[in-house]
Coordinates of C-alpha atoms in Angstrom, one line a residue:
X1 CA 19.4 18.7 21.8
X2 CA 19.7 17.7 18.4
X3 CA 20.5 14.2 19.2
X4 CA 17.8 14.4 22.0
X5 CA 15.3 15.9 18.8
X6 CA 16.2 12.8 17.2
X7 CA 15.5 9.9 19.7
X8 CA 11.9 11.1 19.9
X9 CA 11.5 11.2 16.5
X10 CA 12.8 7.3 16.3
X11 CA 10.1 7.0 19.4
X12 CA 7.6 8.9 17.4
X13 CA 8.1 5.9 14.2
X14 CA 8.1 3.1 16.2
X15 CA 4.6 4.0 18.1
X16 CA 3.2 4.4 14.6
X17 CA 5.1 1.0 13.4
X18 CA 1.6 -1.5 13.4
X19 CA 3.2 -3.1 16.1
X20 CA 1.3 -5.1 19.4
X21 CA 3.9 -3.0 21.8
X22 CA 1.2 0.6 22.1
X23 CA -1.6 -2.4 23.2
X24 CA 1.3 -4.3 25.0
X25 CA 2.7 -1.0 26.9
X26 CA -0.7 0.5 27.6
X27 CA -2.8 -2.4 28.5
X28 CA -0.3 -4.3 30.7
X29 CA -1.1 -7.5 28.5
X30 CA -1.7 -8.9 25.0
X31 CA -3.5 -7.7 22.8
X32 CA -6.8 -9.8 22.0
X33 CA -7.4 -8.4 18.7
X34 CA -7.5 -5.5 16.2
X35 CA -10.0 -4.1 18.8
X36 CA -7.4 -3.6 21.6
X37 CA -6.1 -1.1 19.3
X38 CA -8.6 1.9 20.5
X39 CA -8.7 0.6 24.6
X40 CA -8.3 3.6 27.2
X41 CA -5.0 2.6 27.8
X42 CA -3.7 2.8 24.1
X43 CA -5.9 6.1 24.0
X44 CA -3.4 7.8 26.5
X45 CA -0.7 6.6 25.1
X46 CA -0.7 8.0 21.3
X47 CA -2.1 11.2 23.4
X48 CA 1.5 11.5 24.7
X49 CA 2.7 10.6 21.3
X50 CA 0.8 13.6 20.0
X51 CA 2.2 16.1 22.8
X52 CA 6.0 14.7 21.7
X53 CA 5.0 15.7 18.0
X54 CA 3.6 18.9 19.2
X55 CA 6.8 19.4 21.2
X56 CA 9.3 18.8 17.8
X57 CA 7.1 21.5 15.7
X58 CA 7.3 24.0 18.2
X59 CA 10.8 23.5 19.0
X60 CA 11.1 25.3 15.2
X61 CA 10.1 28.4 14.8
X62 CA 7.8 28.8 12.2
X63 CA 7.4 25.2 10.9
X64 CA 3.5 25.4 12.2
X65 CA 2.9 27.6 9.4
X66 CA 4.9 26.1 6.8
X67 CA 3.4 22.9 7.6
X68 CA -0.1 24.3 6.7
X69 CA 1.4 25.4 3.2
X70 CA 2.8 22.5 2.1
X71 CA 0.0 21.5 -0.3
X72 CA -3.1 22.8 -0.8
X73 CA -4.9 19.6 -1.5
X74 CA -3.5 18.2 1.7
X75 CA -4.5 20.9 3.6
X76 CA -8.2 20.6 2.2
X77 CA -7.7 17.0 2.9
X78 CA -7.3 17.0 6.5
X79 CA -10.0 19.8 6.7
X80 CA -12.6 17.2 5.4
X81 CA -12.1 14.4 7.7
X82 CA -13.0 16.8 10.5
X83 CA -15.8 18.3 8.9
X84 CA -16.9 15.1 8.0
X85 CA -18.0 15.0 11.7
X86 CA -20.8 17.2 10.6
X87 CA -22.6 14.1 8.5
X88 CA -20.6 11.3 10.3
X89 CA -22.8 8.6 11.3
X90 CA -20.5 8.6 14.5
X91 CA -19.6 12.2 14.8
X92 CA -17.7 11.9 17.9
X93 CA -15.8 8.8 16.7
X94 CA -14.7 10.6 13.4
X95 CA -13.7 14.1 15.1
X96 CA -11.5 11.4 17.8
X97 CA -9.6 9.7 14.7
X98 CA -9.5 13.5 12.8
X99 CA -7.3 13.8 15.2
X100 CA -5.7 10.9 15.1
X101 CA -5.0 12.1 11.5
X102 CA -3.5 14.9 11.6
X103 CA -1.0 13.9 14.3
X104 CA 0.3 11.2 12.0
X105 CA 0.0 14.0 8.9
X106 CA 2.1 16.4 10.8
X107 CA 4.8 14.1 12.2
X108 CA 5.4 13.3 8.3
X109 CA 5.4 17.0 7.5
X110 CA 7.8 17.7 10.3
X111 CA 10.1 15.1 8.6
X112 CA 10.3 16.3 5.6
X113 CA 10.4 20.5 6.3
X114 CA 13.3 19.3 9.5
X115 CA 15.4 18.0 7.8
X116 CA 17.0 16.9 4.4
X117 CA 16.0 13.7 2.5
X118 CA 18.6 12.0 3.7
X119 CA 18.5 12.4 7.2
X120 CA 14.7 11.8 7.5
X121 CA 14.7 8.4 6.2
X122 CA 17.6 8.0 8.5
X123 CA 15.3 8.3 11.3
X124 CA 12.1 6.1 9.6
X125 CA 14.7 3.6 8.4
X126 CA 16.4 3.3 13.0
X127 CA 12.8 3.5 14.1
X128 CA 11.7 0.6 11.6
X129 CA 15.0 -1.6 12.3
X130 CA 14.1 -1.6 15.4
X131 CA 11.1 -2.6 15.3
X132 CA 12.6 -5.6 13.3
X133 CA 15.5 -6.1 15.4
X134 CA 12.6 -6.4 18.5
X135 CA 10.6 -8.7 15.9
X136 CA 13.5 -11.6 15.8
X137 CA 13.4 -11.6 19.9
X138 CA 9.7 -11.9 19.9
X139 CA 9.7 -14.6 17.2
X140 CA 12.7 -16.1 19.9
X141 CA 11.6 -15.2 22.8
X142 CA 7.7 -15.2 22.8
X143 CA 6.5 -17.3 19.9
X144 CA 3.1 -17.1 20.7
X145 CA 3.6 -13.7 19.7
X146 CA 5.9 -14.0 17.4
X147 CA 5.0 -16.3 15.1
X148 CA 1.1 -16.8 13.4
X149 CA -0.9 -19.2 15.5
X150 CA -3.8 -18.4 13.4
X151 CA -5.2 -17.8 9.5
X152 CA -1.4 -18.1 8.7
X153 CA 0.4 -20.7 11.2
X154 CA 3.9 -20.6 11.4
X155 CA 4.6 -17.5 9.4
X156 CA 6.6 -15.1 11.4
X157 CA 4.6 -11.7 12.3
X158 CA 7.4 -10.6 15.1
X159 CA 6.3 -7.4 16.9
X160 CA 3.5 -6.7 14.3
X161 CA -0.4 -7.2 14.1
X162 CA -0.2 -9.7 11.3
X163 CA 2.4 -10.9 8.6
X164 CA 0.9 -8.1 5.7
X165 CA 1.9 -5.3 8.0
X166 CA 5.8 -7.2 9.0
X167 CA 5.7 -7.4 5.3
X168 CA 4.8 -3.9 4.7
X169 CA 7.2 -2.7 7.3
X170 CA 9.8 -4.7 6.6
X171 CA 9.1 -3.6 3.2
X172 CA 9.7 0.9 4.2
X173 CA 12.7 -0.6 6.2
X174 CA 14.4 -2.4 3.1
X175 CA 13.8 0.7 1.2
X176 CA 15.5 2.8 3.3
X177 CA 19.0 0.7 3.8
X178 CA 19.0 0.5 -0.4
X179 CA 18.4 3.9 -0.7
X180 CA 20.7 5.3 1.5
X181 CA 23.2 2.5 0.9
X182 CA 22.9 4.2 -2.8
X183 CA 23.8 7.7 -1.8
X184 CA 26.0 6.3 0.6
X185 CA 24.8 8.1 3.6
X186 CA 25.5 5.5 6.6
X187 CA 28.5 3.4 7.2
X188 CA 27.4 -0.1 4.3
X189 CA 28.1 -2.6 6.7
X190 CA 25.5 -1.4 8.6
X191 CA 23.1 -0.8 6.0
X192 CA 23.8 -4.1 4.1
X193 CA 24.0 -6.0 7.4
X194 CA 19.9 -4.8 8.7
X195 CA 19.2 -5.6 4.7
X196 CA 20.1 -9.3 4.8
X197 CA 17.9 -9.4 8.7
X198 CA 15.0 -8.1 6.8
X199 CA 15.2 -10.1 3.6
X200 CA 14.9 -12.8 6.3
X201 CA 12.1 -11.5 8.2
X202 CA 10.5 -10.8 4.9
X203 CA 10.8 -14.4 3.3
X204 CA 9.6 -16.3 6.7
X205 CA 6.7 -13.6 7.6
X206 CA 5.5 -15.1 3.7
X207 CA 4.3 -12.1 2.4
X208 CA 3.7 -12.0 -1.5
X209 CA 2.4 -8.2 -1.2
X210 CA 5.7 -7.1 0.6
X211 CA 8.0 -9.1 -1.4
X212 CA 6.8 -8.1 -4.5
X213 CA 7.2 -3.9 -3.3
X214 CA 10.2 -4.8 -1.9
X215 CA 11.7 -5.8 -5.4
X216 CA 9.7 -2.9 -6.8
X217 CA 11.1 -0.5 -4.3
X218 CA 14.8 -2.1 -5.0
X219 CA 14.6 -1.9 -8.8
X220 CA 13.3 1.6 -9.1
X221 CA 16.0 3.4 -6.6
X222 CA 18.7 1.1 -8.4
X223 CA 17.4 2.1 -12.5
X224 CA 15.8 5.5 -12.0
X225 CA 18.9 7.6 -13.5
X226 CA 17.5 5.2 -16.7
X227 CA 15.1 8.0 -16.9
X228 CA 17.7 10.9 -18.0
X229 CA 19.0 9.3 -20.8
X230 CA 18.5 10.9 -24.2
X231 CA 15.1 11.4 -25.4
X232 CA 15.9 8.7 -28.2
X233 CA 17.0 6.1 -25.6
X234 CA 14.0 6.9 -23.3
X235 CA 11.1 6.4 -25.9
X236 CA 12.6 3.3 -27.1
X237 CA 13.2 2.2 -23.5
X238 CA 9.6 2.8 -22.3
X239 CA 8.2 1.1 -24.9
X240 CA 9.8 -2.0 -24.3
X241 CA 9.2 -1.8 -20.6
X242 CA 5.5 -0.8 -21.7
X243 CA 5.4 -4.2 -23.9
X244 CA 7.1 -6.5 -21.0
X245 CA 4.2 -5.1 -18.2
X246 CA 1.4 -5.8 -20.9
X247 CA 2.9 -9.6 -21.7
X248 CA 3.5 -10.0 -17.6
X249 CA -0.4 -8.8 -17.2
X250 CA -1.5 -11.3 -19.6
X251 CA 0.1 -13.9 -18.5
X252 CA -0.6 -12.8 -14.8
X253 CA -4.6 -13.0 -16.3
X254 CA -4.4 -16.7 -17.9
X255 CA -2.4 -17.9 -14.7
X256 CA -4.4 -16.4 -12.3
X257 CA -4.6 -18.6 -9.6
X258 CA -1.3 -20.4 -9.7
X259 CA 0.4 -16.7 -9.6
X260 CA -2.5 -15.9 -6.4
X261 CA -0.8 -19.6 -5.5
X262 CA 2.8 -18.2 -5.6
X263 CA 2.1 -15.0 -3.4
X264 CA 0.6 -16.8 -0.7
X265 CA -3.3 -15.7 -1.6
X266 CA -6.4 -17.8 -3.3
X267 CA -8.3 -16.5 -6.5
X268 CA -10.5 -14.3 -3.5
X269 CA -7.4 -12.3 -2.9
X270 CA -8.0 -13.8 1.0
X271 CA -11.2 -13.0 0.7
X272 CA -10.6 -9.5 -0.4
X273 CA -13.0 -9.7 -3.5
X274 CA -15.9 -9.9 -1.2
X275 CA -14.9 -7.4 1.3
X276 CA -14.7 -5.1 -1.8
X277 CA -18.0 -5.8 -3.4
X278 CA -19.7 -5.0 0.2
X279 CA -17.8 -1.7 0.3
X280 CA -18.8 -0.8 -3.3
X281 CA -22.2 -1.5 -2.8
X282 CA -22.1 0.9 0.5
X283 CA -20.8 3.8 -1.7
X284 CA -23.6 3.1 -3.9
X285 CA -25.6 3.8 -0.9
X286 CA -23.6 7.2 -0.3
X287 CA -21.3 8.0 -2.8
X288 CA -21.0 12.1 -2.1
X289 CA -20.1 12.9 0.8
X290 CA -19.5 9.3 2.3
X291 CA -19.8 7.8 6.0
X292 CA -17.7 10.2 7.7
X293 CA -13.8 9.7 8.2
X294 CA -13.0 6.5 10.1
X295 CA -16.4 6.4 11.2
X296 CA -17.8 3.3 8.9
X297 CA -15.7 0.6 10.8
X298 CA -16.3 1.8 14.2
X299 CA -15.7 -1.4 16.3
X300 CA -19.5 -3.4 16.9
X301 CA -21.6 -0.5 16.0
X302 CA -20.9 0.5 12.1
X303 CA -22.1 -0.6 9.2
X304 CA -19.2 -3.1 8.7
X305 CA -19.8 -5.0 12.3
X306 CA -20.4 -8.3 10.6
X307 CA -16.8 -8.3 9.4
X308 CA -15.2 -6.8 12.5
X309 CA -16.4 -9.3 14.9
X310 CA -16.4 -12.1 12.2
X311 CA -13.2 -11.6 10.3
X312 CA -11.3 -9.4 12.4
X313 CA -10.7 -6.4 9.8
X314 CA -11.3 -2.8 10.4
X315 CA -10.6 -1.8 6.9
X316 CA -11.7 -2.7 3.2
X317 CA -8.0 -3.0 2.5
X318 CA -8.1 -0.8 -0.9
X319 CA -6.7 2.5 -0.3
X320 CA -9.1 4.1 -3.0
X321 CA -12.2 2.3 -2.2
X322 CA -11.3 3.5 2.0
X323 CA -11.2 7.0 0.5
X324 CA -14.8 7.1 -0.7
X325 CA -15.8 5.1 1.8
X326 CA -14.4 7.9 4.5
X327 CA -15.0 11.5 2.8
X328 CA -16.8 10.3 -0.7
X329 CA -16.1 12.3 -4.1
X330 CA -14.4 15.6 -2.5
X331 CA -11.7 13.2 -1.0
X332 CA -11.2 11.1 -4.0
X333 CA -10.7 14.1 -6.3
X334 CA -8.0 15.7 -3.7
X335 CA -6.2 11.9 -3.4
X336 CA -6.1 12.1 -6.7
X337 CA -4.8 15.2 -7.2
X338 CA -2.3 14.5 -4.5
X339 CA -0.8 11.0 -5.8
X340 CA -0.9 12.7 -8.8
X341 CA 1.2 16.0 -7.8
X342 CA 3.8 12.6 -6.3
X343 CA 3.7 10.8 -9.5
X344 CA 4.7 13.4 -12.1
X345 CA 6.9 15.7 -9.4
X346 CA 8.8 12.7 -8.8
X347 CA 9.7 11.5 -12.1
X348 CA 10.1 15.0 -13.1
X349 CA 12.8 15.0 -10.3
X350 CA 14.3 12.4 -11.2
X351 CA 14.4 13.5 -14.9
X352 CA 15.8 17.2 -14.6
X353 CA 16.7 17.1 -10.4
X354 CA 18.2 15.5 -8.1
X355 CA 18.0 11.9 -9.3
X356 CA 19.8 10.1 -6.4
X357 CA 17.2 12.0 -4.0
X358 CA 13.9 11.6 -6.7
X359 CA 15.3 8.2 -6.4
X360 CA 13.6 7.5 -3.2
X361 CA 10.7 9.5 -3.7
X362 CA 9.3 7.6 -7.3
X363 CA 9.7 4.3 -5.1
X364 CA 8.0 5.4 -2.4
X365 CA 5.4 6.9 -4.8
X366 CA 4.6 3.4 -6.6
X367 CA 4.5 1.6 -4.0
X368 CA 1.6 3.8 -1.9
X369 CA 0.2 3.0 -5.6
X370 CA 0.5 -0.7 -5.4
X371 CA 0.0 -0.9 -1.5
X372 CA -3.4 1.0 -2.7
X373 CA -4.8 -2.5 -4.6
X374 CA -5.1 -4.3 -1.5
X375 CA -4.3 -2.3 1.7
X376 CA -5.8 0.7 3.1
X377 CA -2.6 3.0 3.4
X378 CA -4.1 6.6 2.0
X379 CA -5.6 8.2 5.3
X380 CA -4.3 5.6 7.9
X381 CA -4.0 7.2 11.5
X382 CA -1.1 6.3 13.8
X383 CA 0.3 4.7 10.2
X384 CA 4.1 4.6 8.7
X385 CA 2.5 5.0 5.4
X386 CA 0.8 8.3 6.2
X387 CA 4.3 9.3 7.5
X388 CA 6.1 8.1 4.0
X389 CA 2.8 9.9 1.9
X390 CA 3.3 13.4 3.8
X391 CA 7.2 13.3 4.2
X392 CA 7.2 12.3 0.4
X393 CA 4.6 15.3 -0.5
X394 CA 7.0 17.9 1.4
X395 CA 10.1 17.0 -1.0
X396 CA 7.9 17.0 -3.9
X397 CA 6.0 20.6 -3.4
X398 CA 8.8 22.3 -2.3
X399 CA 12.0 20.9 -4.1
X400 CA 13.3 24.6 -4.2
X401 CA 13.7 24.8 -0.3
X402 CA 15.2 21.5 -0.4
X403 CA 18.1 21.8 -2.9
X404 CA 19.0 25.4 -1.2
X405 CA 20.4 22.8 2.2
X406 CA 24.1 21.6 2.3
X407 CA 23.9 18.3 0.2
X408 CA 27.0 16.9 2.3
X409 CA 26.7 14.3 5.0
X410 CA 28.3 11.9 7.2
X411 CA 26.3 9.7 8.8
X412 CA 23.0 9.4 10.8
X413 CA 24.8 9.0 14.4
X414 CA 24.0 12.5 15.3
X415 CA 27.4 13.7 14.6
X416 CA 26.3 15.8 11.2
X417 CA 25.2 19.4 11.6
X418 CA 21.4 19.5 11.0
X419 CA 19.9 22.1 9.0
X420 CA 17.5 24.5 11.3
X421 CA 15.1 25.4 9.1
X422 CA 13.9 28.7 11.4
X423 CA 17.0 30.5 9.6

């Protein structure tokens, strides 16, 4: 059973992956577009995903509960988007994706209250490698799917929607193998062997964005103990890091576009700059209480068609800017609270905790921050990042529960003896 628990768990990660196989499964055929995304057929489908998440909570006594007291601000969070119904300018669309919502929310809350650190980025990190594994015979197999025949020809997408989310992905997987290559949970060969295929994947998909978190991600798990050191090492230490960031942002700022030129993007940010100015000027319109969650880019109806049926998008690809957009001023103040309860509980972790654990948990931390410049990842539905964000949030608000389970482990095989968090 606790194997079994585990393979739909790994099922569970690679439905929420951004990959074409829910549209490809469901619909019988390829997906046409970002719009194939809500069809009947890929409708049912996350509905069985959500009765295999309902299945692992109640298979655990008690975790219902303890998932609704995980974090206030959360809680109040998800609350909002479904009373956000009662002013949506689609009601019906933004109760459907509420929904939608908390599903992913709880499968990330399930994570992190099921099982230790270790063995919950276990099962992100199988359900991701798969998904990249399943990319290379795509790019193989079916290059038409495989490989950008668009915007971006000949950069390799594999199993995903477009090369920013293989980038993204590949970018959570990567993450995981360093991380748990660094606490040595795993056998290395296999953890250093999936890190060199997605290195691969990650240079040929050409994504700047998930290249640059990658080697964010990488450099964080790898110095964070720097953060422990003596008080009159650490001051010193930020301060020169603090200098370094500030000459790197200048010179980011007077090379602007040969640096946009380096990570694959024009001085628009591919055309994000505009995108953002429209959204901006929407909140202006309604800046309380906003459009209603997920209702603003509702397919050919919302406020946003023109760049649905013209550009493709159904997002304004800046986490904070999506936020407003969504649930207005009460869900900007309770994402701010939240990244900021991640922030400092993590680097508090890391300073007086756990710090091969906090490790994992800073990283993943800044890099929902930088993913926040120019992708949508706060409130996704049916997202990896809303899993990372809620699974992260569980280790942070309740580090006490955590650090009580046997810190021993051998492996993610199924062949440890998993904590049962009913006891």
């Amino acid at each position: 059973m606790r194997i079994f628990e585990k393979f739909l768990a790994v099922l569970v990660v690679m439905a929420f992956g951004g990959s074409v196989l829910p549209a490809l499964v469901a619909n019988g055929s390829l997906p046409s577009g970002l719009l194939d995304a809500e069809s009947p057929g890929v409708t049912i489908l996350y509905a069985s995903v959500y009765v295999i998440i309902l299945s692992l909570v109640l298979m655990r006594r008690g975790l219902a509960w303890r998932m609704m007291t995980v974090n206030p601000a959360l809680s109040a969070l998800l609350l909002l988007a479904f009373v956000s119904a009662a002013w949506s300018i689609f009601p019906d669309v933004t109760f459907r994706r509420s929904v939608a919502l908390l599903f992913t929310m709880a499968f990330g809350l399930y994570l992190g209250l099921r099982y230790r650190l270790e063995e919950a980025v276990a099962v992100l990190t199988i359900g991701i490698g798969l998904l990249v594994l399943l990319s290379f015979v795509f790019i193989a197999v079916l290059p038409d799917i495989g490989i950008d025949q668009d915007i971006h020809r000949g950069a390799w997408k594999g199993v995903f929607f477009q090369k920013n989310v293989t980038g993204r992905m590949v970018a959570w997987f990567a993450l995981g193998l360093v991380w748990l290559d660094r606490v040595g949970y795993g056998r290395k060969l296999w953890l250093r062997g999936g890190l060199v295929m997605a290195l691969a994947l990650l240079i040929m998909s050409r994504s700047g964005t998930g290249l640059v978190t990658t080697g964010l991600m990488t450099v964080i798990v790898l110095s964070a103990r720097g953060l422990r050191s003596d008080v009159r090492t650490l001051l010193p230490t930020l301060a020169l890091l603090s200098v370094i960031a500030l000459v790197a942002a200048v010179a980011v700022t007077v090379n602007f576009k040969d640096t946009m030129y380096m990570l694959g993007r024009d001085t628009t940010l591919t055309g994000r700059t505009e995108i953002w100015a429209f959204g901006r000027s929407s909140i202006a319109d309604n800046p309380v209480l906003g459009y209603g969650y997920a209702a603003f880019w509702y397919g050919l109806y919302g406020p946003a068609s023109y760049y649905i049926t013209q550009w493709n998008i159904t997002s304004i690809h800046n986490g904070w800017l999506e936020v407003m957009l969504d649930l207005g001023l009460p869900g900007l103040v309770a994402m701010l609270a939240l990244m900021g309860r991640l922030l400092f509980g993590s680097v508090l972790t890391v300073r007086y905790g756990d710090h091969r654990k906090a490790s994992w948990l800073l990283a993943a931390t800044l890099a929902l921050l930088a993913l926040s410049i120019s992708e949508s990842v706060f409130l996704e539905r049916h997202s990896i990042n809303a899993v990372v964000f809620a699974l992260a949030l569980v280790h942070v608000s309740a580090p006490r529960r955590h650090a009580r389970q046997p810190a021993e482990s051998h492996g993610w095989q199924g062949k440890i003896a998993m904590t049962d968090t009913a006891k």
